[in-house]
Amino acid sequence: MTDKTDSIEHTADTDNDDQPDEWDKRIISTGCAEENLKLQLCHYDTNDWRKCTQEMDAFRKCWDSHNNNLRTHTVDNDPETTKL
């Protein structure tokens, strides 16, 4: 590849970074993207989930307030329909 081609590919990759990917869209749809980001940043900064209890509690409250457990419920997660 030439330097010009590398530059064009890099520019295209950079442009795509401005658009939410599938993961971002899913997090945004929960209504708890801000809480999720704070939790992720806490874990990144501390490398220990146990030090992020406030962020986890805030995320959990947000998750519950948006009824995400109902929205994400699937048959595979339903203990009543799971056969042993």
CSV table of C-alpha atoms in Angstrom, one decimal:
chain,number,residue,atom,x,y,z
A,1,MET,CA,0.0,0.0,0.0
A,2,THR,CA,1.1,3.6,-0.5
A,3,ASP,CA,1.1,6.3,2.1
A,4,LYS,CA,-1.9,7.8,0.3
A,5,THR,CA,-3.9,4.6,0.6
A,6,ASP,CA,-2.9,4.2,4.2
A,7,SER,CA,-4.1,7.7,4.9
A,8,ILE,CA,-7.4,7.1,3.2
A,9,GLU,CA,-8.0,3.9,5.1
A,10,HIS,CA,-7.1,5.6,8.4
A,11,THR,CA,-9.5,8.5,7.7
A,12,ALA,CA,-12.3,6.0,6.9
A,13,ASP,CA,-11.6,4.2,10.2
A,14,THR,CA,-11.6,7.5,12.1
A,15,ASP,CA,-14.9,8.5,10.5
A,16,ASN,CA,-16.5,5.2,11.6
A,17,ASP,CA,-15.5,5.8,15.2
A,18,ASP,CA,-17.8,8.8,15.4
A,19,GLN,CA,-20.8,6.5,14.8
A,20,PRO,CA,-22.2,4.3,17.5
A,21,ASP,CA,-21.5,0.6,16.9
A,22,GLU,CA,-24.0,-2.2,17.8
A,23,TRP,CA,-22.6,-2.4,21.4
A,24,ASP,CA,-23.1,1.4,21.9
A,25,LYS,CA,-26.6,1.3,20.5
A,26,ARG,CA,-27.5,-1.5,22.9
A,27,ILE,CA,-26.2,0.4,25.9
A,28,ILE,CA,-27.8,3.6,24.8
A,29,SER,CA,-31.2,1.8,24.4
A,30,THR,CA,-31.1,0.8,28.1
A,31,GLY,CA,-31.3,4.4,29.2
A,32,CYS,CA,-28.3,3.8,31.4
A,33,ALA,CA,-25.4,4.7,29.1
A,34,GLU,CA,-24.0,7.3,31.5
A,35,GLU,CA,-24.1,5.0,34.5
A,36,ASN,CA,-22.5,2.3,32.4
A,37,LEU,CA,-19.7,4.6,31.3
A,38,LYS,CA,-19.0,5.6,34.9
A,39,LEU,CA,-18.9,2.0,36.0
A,40,GLN,CA,-16.6,1.0,33.2
A,41,LEU,CA,-14.3,4.0,33.9
A,42,CYS,CA,-14.2,3.1,37.6
A,43,HIS,CA,-13.1,-0.4,36.8
A,44,TYR,CA,-10.5,0.8,34.3
A,45,ASP,CA,-9.1,3.2,36.9
A,46,THR,CA,-9.1,0.8,39.8
A,47,ASN,CA,-8.8,-2.6,38.2
A,48,ASP,CA,-11.1,-3.8,41.0
A,49,TRP,CA,-14.9,-4.1,40.7
A,50,ARG,CA,-15.1,-4.1,44.5
A,51,LYS,CA,-14.0,-0.5,44.5
A,52,CYS,CA,-16.9,0.5,42.2
A,53,THR,CA,-19.8,-0.3,44.5
A,54,GLN,CA,-21.3,3.2,44.2
A,55,GLU,CA,-21.1,3.1,40.4
A,56,MET,CA,-22.6,-0.4,40.4
A,57,ASP,CA,-25.4,0.6,42.6
A,58,ALA,CA,-26.2,3.6,40.4
A,59,PHE,CA,-26.2,1.4,37.3
A,60,ARG,CA,-28.4,-1.2,39.0
A,61,LYS,CA,-30.9,1.5,40.1
A,62,CYS,CA,-31.0,2.9,36.6
A,63,TRP,CA,-31.3,-0.6,35.1
A,64,ASP,CA,-34.3,-1.4,37.4
A,65,SER,CA,-35.9,2.0,36.9
A,66,HIS,CA,-36.0,1.5,33.1
A,67,ASN,CA,-37.4,-2.1,33.5
A,68,ASN,CA,-34.5,-3.5,31.6
A,69,ASN,CA,-34.9,-6.9,33.2
A,70,LEU,CA,-38.3,-7.3,31.6
A,71,ARG,CA,-37.0,-6.0,28.3
A,72,THR,CA,-34.1,-8.4,28.2
A,73,HIS,CA,-36.0,-11.4,29.5
A,74,THR,CA,-35.6,-14.4,27.4
A,75,VAL,CA,-36.9,-18.0,27.6
A,76,ASP,CA,-33.3,-19.2,28.1
A,77,ASN,CA,-33.1,-17.1,31.2
A,78,ASP,CA,-36.5,-18.2,32.6
A,79,PRO,CA,-36.0,-20.8,35.4
A,80,GLU,CA,-39.6,-21.9,35.0
A,81,THR,CA,-39.0,-23.0,31.4
A,82,THR,CA,-35.5,-24.4,31.8
A,83,LYS,CA,-35.5,-28.1,32.0
A,84,LEU,CA,-33.0,-29.9,34.2
